Coordinates of C-alpha atoms in Angstrom, one line a residue:
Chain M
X1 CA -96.4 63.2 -44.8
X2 CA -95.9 60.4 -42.3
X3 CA -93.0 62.4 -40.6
X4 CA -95.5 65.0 -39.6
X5 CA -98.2 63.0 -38.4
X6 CA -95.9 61.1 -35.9
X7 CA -94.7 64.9 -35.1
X8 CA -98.2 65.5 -34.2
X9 CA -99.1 62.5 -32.6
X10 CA -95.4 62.9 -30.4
X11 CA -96.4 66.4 -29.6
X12 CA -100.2 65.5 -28.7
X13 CA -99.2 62.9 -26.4
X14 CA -96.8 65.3 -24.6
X15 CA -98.5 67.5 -24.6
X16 CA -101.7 65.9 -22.4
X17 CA -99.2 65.4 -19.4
X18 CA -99.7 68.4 -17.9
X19 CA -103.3 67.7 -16.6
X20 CA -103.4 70.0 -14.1
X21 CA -102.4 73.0 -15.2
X22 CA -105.6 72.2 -18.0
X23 CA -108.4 72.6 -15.1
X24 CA -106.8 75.8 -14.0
X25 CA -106.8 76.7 -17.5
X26 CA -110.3 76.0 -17.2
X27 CA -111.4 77.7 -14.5
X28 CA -109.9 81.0 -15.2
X29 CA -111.1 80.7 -19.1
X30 CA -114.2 80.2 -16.9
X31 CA -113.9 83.5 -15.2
X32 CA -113.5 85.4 -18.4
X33 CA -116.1 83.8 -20.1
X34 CA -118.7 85.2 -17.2
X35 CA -117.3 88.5 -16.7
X36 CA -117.4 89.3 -20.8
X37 CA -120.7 88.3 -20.8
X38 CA -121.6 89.9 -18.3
X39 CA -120.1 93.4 -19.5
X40 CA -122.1 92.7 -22.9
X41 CA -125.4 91.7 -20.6
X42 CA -125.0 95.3 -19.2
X43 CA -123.8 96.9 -22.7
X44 CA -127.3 95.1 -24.7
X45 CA -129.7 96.1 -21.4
X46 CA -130.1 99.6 -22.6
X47 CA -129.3 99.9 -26.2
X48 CA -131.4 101.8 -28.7
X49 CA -130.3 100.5 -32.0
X50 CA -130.7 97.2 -32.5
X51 CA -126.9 96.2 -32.4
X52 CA -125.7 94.2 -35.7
X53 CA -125.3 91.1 -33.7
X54 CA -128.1 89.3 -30.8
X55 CA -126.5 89.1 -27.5
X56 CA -126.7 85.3 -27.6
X57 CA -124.9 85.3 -30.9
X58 CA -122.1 87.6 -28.4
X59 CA -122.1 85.0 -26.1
X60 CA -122.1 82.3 -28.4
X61 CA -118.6 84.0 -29.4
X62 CA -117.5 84.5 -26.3
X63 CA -117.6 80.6 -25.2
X64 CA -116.0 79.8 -28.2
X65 CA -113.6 82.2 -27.7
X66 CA -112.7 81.2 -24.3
X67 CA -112.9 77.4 -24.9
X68 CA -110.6 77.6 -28.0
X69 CA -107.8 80.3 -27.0
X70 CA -105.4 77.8 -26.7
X71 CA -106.0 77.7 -30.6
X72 CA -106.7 80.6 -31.7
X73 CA -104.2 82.9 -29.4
X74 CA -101.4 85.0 -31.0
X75 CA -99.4 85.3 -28.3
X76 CA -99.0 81.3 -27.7
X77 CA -95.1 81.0 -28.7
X78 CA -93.3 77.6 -28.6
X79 CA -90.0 78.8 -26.5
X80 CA -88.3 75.4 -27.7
X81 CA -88.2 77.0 -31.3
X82 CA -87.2 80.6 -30.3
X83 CA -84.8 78.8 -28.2
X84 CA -83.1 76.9 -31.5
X85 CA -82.8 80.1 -33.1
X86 CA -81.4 82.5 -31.2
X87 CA -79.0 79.7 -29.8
X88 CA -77.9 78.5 -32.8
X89 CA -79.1 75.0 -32.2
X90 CA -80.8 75.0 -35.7
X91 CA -77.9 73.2 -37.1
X92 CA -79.1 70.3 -35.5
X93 CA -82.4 70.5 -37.1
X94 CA -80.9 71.8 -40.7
X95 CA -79.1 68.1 -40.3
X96 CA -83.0 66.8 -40.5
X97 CA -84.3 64.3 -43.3
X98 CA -87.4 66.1 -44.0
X99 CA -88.8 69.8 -44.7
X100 CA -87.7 72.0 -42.1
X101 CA -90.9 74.3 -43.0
X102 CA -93.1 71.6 -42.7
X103 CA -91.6 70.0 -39.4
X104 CA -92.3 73.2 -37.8
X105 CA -96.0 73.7 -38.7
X106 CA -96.7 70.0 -37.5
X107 CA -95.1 70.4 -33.7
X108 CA -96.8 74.2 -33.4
X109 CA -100.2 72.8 -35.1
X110 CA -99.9 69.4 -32.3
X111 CA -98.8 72.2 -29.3
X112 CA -102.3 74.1 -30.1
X113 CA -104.1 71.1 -30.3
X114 CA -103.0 69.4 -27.6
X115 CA -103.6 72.3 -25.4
X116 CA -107.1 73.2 -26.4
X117 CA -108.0 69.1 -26.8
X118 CA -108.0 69.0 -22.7
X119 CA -109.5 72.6 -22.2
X120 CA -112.1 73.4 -24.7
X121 CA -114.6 70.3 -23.9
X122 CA -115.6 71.1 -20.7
X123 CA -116.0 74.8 -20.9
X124 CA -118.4 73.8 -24.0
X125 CA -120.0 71.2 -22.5
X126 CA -120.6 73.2 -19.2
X127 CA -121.6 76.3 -20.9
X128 CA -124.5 74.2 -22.6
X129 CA -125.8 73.7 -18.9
X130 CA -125.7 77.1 -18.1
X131 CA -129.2 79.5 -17.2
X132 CA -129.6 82.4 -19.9
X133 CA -128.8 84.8 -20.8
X134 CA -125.5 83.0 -19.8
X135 CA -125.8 79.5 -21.7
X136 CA -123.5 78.6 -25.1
X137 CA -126.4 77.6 -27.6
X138 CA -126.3 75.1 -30.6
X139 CA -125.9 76.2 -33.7
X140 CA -129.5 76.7 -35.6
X141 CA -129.0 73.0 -38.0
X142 CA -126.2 70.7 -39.0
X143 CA -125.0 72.3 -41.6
X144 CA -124.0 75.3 -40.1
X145 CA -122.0 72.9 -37.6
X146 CA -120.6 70.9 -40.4
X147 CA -119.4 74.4 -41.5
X148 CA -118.1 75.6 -38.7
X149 CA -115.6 72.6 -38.3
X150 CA -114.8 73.2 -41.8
X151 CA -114.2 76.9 -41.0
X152 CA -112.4 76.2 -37.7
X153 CA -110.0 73.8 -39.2
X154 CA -108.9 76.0 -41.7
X155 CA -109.0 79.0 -39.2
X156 CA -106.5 77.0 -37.2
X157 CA -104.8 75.9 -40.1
X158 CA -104.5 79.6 -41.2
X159 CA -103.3 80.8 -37.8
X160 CA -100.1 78.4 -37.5
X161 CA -99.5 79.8 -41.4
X162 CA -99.6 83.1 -39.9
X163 CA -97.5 82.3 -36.5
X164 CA -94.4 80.9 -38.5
X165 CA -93.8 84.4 -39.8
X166 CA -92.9 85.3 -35.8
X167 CA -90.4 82.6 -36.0
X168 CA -89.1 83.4 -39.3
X169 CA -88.7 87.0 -37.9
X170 CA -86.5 85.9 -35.2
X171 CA -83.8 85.2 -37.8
X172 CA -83.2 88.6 -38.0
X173 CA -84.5 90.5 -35.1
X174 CA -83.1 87.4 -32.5
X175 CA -85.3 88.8 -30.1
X176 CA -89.1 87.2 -30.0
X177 CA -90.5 90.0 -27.9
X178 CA -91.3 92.8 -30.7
X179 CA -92.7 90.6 -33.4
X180 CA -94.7 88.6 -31.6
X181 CA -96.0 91.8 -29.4
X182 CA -97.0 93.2 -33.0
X183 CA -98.4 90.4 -34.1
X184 CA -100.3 89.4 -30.6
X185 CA -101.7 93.2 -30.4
X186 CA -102.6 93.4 -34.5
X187 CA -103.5 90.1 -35.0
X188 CA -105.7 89.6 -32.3
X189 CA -107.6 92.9 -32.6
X190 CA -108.3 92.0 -35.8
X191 CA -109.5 88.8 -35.6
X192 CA -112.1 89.5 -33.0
X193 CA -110.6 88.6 -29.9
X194 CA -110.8 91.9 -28.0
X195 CA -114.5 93.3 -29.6
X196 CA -116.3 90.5 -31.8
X197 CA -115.8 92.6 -35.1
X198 CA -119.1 92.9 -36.2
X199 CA -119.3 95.5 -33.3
X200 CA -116.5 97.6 -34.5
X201 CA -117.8 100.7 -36.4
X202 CA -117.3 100.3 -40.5
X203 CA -113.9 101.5 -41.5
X204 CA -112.3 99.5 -38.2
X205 CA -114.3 96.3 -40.3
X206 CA -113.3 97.4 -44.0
X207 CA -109.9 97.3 -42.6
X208 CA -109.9 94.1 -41.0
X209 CA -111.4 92.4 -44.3
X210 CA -107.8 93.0 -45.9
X211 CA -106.2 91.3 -43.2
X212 CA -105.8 87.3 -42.7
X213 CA -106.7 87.8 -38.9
X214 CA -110.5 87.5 -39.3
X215 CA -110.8 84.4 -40.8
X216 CA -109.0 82.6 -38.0
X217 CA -111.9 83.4 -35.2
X218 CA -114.8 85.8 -36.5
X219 CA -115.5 83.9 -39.6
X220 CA -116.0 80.5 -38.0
X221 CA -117.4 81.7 -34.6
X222 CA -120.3 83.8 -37.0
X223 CA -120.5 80.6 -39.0
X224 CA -121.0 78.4 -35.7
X225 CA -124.3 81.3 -34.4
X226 CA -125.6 81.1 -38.2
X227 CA -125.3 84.7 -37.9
X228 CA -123.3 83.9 -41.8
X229 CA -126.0 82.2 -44.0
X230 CA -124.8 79.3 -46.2
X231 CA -123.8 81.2 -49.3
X232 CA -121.3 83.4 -47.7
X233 CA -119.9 80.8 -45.7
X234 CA -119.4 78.9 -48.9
X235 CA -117.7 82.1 -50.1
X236 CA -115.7 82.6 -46.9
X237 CA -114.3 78.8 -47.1
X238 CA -112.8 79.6 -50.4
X239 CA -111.5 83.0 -49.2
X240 CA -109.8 81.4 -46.0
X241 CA -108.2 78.5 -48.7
X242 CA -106.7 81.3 -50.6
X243 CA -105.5 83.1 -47.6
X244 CA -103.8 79.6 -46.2
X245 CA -102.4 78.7 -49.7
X246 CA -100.6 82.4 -49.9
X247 CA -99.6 82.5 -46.5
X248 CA -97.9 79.2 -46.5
X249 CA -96.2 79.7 -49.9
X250 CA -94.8 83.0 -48.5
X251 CA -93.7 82.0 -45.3
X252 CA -92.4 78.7 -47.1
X253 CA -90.2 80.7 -49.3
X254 CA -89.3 83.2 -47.1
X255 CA -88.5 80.5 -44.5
X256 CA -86.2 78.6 -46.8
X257 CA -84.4 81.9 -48.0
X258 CA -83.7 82.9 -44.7
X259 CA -82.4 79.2 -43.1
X260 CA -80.1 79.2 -46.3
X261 CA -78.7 82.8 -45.3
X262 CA -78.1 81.7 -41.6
X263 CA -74.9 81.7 -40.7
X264 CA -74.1 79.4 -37.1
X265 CA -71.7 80.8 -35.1
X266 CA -69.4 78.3 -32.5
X267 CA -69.0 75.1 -32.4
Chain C
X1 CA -86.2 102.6 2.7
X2 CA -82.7 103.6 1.5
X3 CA -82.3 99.9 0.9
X4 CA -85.6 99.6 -0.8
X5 CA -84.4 102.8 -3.3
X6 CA -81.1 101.1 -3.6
X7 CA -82.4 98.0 -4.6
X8 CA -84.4 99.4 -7.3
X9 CA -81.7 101.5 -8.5
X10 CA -79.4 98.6 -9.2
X11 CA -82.1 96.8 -10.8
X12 CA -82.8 100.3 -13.2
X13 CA -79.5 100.1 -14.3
X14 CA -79.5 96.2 -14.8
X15 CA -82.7 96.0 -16.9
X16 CA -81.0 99.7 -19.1
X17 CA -77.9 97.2 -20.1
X18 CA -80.4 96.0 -22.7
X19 CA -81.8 99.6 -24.3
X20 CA -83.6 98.2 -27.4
X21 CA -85.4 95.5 -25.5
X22 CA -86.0 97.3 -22.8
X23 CA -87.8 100.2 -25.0
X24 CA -89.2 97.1 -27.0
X25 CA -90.9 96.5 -23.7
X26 CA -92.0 99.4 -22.7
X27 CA -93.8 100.1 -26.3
X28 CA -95.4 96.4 -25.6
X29 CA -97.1 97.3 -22.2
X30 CA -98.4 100.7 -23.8
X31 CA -99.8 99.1 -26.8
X32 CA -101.5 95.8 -25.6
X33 CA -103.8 97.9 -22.9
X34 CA -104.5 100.6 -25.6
X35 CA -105.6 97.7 -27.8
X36 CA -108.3 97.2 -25.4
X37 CA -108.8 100.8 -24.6
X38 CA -110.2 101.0 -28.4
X39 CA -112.3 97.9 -27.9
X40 CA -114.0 99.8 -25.3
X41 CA -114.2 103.0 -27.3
X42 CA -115.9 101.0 -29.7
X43 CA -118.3 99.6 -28.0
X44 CA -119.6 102.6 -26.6
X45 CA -119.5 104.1 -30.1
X46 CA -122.1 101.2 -31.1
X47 CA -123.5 101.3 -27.7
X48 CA -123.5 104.4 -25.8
X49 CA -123.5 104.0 -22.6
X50 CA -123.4 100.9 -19.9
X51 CA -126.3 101.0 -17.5
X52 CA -126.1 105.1 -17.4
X53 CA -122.5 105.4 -17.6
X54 CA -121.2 107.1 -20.2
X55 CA -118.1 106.4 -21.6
X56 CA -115.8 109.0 -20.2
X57 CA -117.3 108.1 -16.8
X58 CA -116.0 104.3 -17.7
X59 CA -112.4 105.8 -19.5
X60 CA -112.2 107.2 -15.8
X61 CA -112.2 103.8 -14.1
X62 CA -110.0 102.2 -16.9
X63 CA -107.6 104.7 -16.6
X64 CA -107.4 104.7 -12.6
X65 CA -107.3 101.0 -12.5
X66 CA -105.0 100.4 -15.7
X67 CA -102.5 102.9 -13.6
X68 CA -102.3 101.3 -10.3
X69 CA -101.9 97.9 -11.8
X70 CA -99.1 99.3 -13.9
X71 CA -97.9 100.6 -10.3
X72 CA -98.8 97.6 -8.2
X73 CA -97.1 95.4 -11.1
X74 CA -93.8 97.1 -11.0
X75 CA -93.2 96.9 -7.4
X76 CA -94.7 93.9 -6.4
X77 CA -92.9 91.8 -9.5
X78 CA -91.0 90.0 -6.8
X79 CA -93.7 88.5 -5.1
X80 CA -94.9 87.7 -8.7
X81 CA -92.0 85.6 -10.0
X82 CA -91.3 84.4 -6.2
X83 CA -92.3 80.6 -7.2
X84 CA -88.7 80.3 -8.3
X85 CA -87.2 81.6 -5.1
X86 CA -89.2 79.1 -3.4
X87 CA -87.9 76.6 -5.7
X88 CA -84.3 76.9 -6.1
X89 CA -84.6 77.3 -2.6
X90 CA -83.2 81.1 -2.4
X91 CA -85.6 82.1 -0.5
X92 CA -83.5 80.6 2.8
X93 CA -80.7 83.1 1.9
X94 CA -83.5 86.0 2.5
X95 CA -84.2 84.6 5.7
X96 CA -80.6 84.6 7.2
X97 CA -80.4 88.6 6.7
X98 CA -81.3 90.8 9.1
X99 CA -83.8 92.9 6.9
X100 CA -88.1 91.9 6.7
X101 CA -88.9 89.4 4.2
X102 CA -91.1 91.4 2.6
X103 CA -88.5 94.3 1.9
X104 CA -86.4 91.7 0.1
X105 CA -88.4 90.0 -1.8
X106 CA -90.0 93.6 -3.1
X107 CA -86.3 94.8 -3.4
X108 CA -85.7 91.3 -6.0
X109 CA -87.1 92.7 -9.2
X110 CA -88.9 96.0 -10.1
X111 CA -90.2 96.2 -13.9
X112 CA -89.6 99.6 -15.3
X113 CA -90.8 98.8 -18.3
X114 CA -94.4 98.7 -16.7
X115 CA -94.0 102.5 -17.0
X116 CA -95.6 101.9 -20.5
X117 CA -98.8 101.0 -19.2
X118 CA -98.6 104.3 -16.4
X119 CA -98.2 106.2 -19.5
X120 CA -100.9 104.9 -21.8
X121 CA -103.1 105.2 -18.5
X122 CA -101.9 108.5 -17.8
X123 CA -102.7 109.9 -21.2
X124 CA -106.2 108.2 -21.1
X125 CA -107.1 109.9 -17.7
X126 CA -105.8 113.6 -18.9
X127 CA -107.9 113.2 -22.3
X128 CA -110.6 112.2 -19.4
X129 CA -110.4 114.6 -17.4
X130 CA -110.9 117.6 -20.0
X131 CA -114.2 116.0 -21.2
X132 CA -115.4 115.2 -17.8
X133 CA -117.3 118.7 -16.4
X134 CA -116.3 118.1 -12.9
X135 CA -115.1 120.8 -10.4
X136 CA -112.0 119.8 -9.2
X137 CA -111.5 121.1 -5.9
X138 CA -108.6 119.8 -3.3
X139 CA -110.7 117.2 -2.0
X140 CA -111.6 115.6 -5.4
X141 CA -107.8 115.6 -6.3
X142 CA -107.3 114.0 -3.2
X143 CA -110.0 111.2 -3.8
X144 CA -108.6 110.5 -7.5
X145 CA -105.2 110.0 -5.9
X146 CA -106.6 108.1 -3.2
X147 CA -108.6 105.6 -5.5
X148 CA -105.2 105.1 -7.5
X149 CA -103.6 103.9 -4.6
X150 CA -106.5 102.2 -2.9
X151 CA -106.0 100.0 -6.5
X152 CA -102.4 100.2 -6.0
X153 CA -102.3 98.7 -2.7
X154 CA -105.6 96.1 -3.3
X155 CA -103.0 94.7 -6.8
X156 CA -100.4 94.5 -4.0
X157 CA -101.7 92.7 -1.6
X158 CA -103.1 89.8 -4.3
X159 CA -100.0 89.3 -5.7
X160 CA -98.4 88.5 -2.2
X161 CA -101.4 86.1 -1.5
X162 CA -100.8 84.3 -4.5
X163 CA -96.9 84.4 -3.4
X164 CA -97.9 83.1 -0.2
X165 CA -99.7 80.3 -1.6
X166 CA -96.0 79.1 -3.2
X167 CA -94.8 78.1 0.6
X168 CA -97.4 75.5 0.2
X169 CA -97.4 74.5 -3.3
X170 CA -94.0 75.5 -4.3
X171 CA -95.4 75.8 -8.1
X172 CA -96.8 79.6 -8.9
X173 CA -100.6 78.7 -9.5
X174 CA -102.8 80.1 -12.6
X175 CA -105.9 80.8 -10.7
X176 CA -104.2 83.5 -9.3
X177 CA -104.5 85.0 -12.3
X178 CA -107.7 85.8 -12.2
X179 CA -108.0 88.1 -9.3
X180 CA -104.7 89.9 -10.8
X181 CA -105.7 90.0 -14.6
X182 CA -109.4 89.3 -13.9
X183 CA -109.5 91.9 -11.3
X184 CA -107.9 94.4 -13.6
X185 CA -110.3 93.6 -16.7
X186 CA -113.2 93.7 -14.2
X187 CA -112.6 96.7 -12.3
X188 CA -112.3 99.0 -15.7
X189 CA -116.2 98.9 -16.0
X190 CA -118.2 100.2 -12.5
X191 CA -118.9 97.2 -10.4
X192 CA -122.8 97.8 -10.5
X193 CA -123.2 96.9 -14.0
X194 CA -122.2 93.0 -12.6
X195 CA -124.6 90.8 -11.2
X196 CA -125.4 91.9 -7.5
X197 CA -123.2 88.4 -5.9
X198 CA -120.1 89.5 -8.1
X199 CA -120.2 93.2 -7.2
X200 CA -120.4 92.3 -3.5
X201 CA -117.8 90.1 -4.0
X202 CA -115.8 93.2 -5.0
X203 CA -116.4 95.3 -2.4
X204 CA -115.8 93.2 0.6
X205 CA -113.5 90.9 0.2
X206 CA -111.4 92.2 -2.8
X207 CA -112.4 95.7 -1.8
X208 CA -112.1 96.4 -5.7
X209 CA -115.0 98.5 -5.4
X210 CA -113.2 100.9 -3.2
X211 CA -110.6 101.7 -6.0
X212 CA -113.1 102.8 -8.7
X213 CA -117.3 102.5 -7.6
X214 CA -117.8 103.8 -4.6
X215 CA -115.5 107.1 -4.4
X216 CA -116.3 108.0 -8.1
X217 CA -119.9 108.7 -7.0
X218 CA -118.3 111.4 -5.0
X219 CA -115.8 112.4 -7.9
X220 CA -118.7 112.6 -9.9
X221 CA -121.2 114.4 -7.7
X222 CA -123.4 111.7 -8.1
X223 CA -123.4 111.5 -4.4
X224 CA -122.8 114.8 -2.2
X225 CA -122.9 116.1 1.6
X226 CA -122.0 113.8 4.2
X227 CA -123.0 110.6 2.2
X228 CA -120.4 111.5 -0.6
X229 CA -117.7 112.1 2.2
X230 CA -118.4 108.4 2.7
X231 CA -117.7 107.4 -0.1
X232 CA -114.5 108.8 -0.8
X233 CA -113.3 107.6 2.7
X234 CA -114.5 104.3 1.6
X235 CA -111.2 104.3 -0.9
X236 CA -108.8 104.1 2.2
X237 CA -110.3 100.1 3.2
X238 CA -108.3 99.6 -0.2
X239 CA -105.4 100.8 1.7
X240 CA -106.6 98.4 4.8
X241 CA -106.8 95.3 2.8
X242 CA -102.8 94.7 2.5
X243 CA -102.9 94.3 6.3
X244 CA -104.6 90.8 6.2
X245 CA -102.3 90.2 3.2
X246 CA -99.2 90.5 5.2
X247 CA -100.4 88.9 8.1
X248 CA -101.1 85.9 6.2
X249 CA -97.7 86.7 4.7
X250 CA -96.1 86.0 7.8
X251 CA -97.9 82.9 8.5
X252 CA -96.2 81.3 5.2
X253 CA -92.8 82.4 6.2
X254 CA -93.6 80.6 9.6
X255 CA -94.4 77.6 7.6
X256 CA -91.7 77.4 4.7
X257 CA -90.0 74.5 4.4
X258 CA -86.8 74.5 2.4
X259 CA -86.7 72.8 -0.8
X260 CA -82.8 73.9 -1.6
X261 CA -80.0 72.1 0.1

């Protein structure tokens, strides 16, 4: 366990170099963040039915959204690992002294942090300043905050789970570009990055309960607005621990199969 | 020109050594904006319509903006990845030859497989254009064309602004993004459904507005007689805005410095 926390801390450190290239992060996240809400300002102006979610719940999302995409984001890829695989430079790491599986997690776990550590503060904290309809409330009581870091953690916890698999794909394909475009595309549709999901029309969100995706952004974002009262959060916690513990046991097998089967070419 | 349809040829048959990837590609950049083509179908399925725009109205501007970004993006690619010719200093060997700068650095990379994205676009404004009860009529055909490559030629003239910015700071900068990316997201919905300050914004200094607002009021016959002809003239300042653009251009080759030796 040890080896991985320094992993992390390595990574974290590195990671917070690059301070610039943060504020224009922020800035554009910025951008988004207004123009969204703004398209939803216009969408909620004239609607008839009372749609299944209050615009500030929406925008509530959307900050969230914006502030953590450096977390929650599909299509965030570590080139240094592709790189290893499809060069052949993962002998170096088979020669490793510790779990190959869980080395991996720790460095793309400490990458996400590290990036969202610098960027997601001050979009929060400005959005809480904001005039409405624009501003990022606080969540209705403790609790539901208390929750929501629970949720997140897992969420993020979940997502990195689900990320390895484009990695362990890479074995076969050698080429990133297909899995992780099927996975960006999928995965983030699904887990409410495109349309929060409630807003999807009921067989789109049938089909997105059957899939991991959810649980890494709508389930926590909902959980954050109190839009989710208490007893289905507590129900959605233990759904998101089953979903990690079978996602990591897969990918942990399925990872170990396929390093075993790898054959390293040159010298 | 020849040069231009020679460079482009040579970079066809480069980026074809690698079929599967290449069609990998391709699928990739029709799937990612179709992805946020059914976001938008959903929300007007929940919704139904965005400050009295229905949705076909709105699949119209997606679909005209979608395409000249897909356009814009395949031409102008050079100017998008021209950090690194500033870096590595390449960029003095485009100086020495006796052709425009602009030329070459067009001529440096064309993606082909941004024809994904035409296509997805494509489909979206045919599907569009069957459910839209519009009299077409030479000069609508003409304004539809015209908005594409208003949008076309507005993409263009951002991404060499944001090249331009490289003489100074060598480093390709992010912000940049969000007049490309932004713009592109933005411009899918009608600019009057923003906040007054951002829709002005639009119109007259990224003339955005000229690609997709104004002339659809005359595509749309929401505007007719002499007014309307306004308005689908008003798509040609699109057109206009890459002259600025190259101007200031010209002012960064003026300035580059060499960082190669």
């Amino acid at each position: 366990m040890k080896t991985y926390v320094s992993v992390l801390r390595l990574r974290l450190l590195n990671g917070m170099q690059y301070k610039v290239a943060a504020i224009a992060g922020v800035a554009t996240q910025f951008f988004w963040g207004f123009m969204l809400i703004m398209v939803y300002v216009a969408f909620y102006s004239h609607s008839t039915a009372p749609p299944p979610m209050t615009l500030s719940q929406v925008v509530n999302y959307i900050w969230l959204q914006q502030a953590l995409l450096a977390l929650v984001a599909l299509w965030i890829r570590d080139p240094e690992l592709l790189e290893l695989i499809t060069t052949g430079n993962i002998a170096y790491e088979l020669c490793r002294p510790c779990d190959l599986y869980g080395f991996w997690y720790a460095k793309l776990l400490a990458q996400r942090l590290s990036n969202a550590m610098l960027r997601s503060f001050p979009i929060l904290i400005i959005g809480l300043l904001l005039p409405q309809p624009y501003r990022f409330s606080l969540p209705p009581d403790i609790t539901h905050l208390c929750l929501f870091l629970i949720a997140m953690t897992l969420g993020v916890l979940i997502l990195v789970a689900v990320s390895m698999f484009i990695y362990i794909s890479v074995f076969y394909t050698m080429s990133p570009m297909g899995s992780l475009l099927l996975f960006a595309v999928i995965g983030e549709f699904f887990s409410g990055l495109v349309i929060p999901i409630p807003l999807m029309p009921a067989w789109v969100q049938t089909l997105a309960d059957f899939l991991p995706f959810r649980w890494t952004v709508d389930f926590p974002f909902r959980v954050y607005s109190g839009e989710i009262g208490m007893e289905k959060a507590w129900l959605g916690l233990g759904i998101q621990v089953l979903w990690l513990g079978f996602l990591i046991v897969l990918g942990r097998r399925w990872f170990q199969h396929s390093v075993t089967k790898t054959v390293v070419q040159g010298g | 020109m020849r040069l231009l349809m020679r460079y482009f040829s040579i970079l066809f048959q480069s980026q074809m050594q690698y079929k599967a990837s290449f069609y990998l590609l391709t699928f990739g950049q029709f799937i990612v904006p179709f992805s946020v083509f059914a976001g938008l179908y959903f929300l007007f399925q929940r919704f139904g319509q965005i400050r009295g725009w229905s949705f076909y109205e709105v699949a119209l501007c997606f679909a005209v903006i979608h395409m000249s970004f897909a356009i814009s993006e395949s031409f102008a690619r050079g100017f998008d990845a021209f950090s690194s010719l500033v870096r590595n200093g390449n960029f003095d060997r485009i100086l020495v030859r006796p052709r425009s700068t602009v030329l070459q650095v067009l001529g440096s990379n064309f993606e082909f497989s941004r024809v994904g994205r035409l296509i997805q676009s494509l489909l979206v404004l045919i599907w569009v254009v069957f459910h839209l009860s519009i009299t077409w009529n030479i000069l609508r055909v003409a304004t539809l064309i015209l908005m594409v490559a208003s949008g076309v030629f507005i993409f263009a003239g951002i991404f060499i602004l944001a090249a331009t910015m490289c003489f100074w700071t060598v480093e390709a900068i992010e912000v940049a993004n969000i007049f490309t990316d932004g713009g592109r997201e933005m411009a899918q919905y009608p600019l009057n459904i923003y906040q007054k300050w951002v829709a002005r914004f639009f119109t007259f200094v990224i003339p955005f507005a000229s690609a997709n607002y104004l002339p659809m009021q005359y595509l749309l016959g929401k505007e007719s007689g002499s007014q309307g002809y306004l308005y689908m003239l008003s798509s040609l300042s699109g057109i206009l805005f890459i002259v600025p653009c190259l101007g200031i251009w010209n002012l960064g080759v003026r300035h580059y410095r060499s960082t190669g030796s």
